[in-house]
Short mmCIF file of C-alpha atoms in Angstrom, two decimals:
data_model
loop_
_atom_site.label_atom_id
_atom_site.label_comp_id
_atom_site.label_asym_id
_atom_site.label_seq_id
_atom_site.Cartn_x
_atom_site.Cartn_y
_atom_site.Cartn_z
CA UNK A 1 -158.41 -0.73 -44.51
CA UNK A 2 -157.20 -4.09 -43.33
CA UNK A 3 -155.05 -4.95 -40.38
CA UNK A 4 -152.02 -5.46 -42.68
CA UNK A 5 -152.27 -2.26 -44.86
CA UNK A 6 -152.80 -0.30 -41.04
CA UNK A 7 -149.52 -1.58 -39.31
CA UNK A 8 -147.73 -1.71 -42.89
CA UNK A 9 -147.14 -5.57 -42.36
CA UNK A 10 -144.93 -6.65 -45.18
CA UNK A 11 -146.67 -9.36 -48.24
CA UNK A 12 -145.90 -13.25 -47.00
CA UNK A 13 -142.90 -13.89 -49.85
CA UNK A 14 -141.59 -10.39 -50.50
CA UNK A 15 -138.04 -9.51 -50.34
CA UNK A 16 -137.70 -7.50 -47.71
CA UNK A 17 -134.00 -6.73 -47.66
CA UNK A 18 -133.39 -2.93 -46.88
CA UNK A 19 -129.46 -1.60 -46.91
CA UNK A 20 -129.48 1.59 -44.64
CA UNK A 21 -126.55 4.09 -45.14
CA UNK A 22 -126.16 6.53 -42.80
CA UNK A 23 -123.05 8.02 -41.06
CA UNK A 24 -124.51 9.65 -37.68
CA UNK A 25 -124.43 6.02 -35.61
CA UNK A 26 -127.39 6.95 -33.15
CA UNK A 27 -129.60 7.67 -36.25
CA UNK A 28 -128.58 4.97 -37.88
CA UNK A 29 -129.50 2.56 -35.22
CA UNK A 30 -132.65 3.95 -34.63
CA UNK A 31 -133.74 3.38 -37.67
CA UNK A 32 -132.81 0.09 -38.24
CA UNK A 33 -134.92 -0.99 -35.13
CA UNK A 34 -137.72 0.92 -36.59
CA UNK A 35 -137.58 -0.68 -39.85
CA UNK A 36 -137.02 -4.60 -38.62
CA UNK A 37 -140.34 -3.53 -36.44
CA UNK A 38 -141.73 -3.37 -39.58
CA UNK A 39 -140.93 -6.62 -40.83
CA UNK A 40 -137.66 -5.63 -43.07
CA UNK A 41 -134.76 -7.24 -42.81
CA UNK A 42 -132.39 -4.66 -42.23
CA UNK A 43 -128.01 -4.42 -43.29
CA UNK A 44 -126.23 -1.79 -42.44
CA UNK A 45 -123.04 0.30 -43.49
CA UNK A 46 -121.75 3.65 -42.25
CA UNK A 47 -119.78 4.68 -45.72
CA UNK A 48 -119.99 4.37 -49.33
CA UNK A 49 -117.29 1.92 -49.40
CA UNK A 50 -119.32 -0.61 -47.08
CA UNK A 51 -122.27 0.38 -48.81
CA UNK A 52 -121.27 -0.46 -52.18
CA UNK A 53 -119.47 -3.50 -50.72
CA UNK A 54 -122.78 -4.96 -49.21
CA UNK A 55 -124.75 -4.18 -52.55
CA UNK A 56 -122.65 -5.98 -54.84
CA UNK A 57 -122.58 -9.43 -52.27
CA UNK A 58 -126.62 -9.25 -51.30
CA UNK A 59 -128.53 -6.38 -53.74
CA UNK A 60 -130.97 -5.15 -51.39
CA UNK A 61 -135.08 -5.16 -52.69
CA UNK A 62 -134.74 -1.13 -50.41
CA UNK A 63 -132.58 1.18 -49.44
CA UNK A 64 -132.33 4.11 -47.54
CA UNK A 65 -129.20 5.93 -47.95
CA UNK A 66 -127.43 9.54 -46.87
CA UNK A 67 -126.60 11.54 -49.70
CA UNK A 68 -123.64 13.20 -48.20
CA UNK A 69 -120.94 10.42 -46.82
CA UNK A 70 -117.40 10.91 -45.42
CA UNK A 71 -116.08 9.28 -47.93
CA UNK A 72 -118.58 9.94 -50.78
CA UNK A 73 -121.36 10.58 -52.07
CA UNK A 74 -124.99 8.02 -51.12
CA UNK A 75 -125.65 8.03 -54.91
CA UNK A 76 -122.84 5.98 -55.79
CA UNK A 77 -124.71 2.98 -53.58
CA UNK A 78 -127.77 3.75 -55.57
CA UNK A 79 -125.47 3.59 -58.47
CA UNK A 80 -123.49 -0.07 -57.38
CA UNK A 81 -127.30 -0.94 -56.02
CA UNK A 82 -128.67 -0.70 -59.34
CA UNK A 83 -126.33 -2.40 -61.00
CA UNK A 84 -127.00 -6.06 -59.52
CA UNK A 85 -130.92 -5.36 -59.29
CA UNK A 86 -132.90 -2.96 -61.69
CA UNK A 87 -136.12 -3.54 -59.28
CA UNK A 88 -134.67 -1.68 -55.98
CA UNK A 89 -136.25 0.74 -54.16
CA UNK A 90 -134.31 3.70 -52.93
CA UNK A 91 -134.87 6.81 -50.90
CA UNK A 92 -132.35 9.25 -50.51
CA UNK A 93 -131.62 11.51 -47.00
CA UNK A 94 -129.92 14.91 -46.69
CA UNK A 95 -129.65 17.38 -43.68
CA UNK A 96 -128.79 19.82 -46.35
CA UNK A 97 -130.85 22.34 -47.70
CA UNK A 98 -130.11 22.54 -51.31
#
């Protein structure tokens, strides 16, 4: 393995834009440090409204979104993501069992 595939440096050129969605602040946070430590260049919204707002002005290359929102549900972003850019990345968080 080389250095870069070890400490999951990103490719010189890559988009690295990553939209996190996440309603519990603290978590949110968190993981936005953690993921600019990795080189991403991280935006951030709280509901589905800012979400989808954000997507639609600057598609993100990644997201990582909440499937269960205040105001909605996280695959609507994937949706509105989607839309602007076929080639995103998304995963998709739940606390929820089912």
């Amino acid at each position: 393995m080389s250095g870069d595939e070890t400490t999951g440096a990103m490719v010189e050129g890559e988009d690295t834009s990553l939209l996190i969605v996440e309603d519990d602040k603290p978590f949110l946070t968190r993981l936005a440090r953690a993921m600019e430590t990795r080189g991403f260049v991280v935006e951030t919204a709280e509901s589905v409204e800012e979400a989808v707002a954000k997507a639609r002005a600057h598609p993100p290359a990644y997201a990582v979104v909440d499937m269960r929102l205040g105001d909605g549900n996280g695959l609507d972003v994937v949706a509105a993501i989607r839309e602007k850019r076929d080639d995103a990345r998304a995963i998709i968080l739940t606390g929820y069992g089912n």
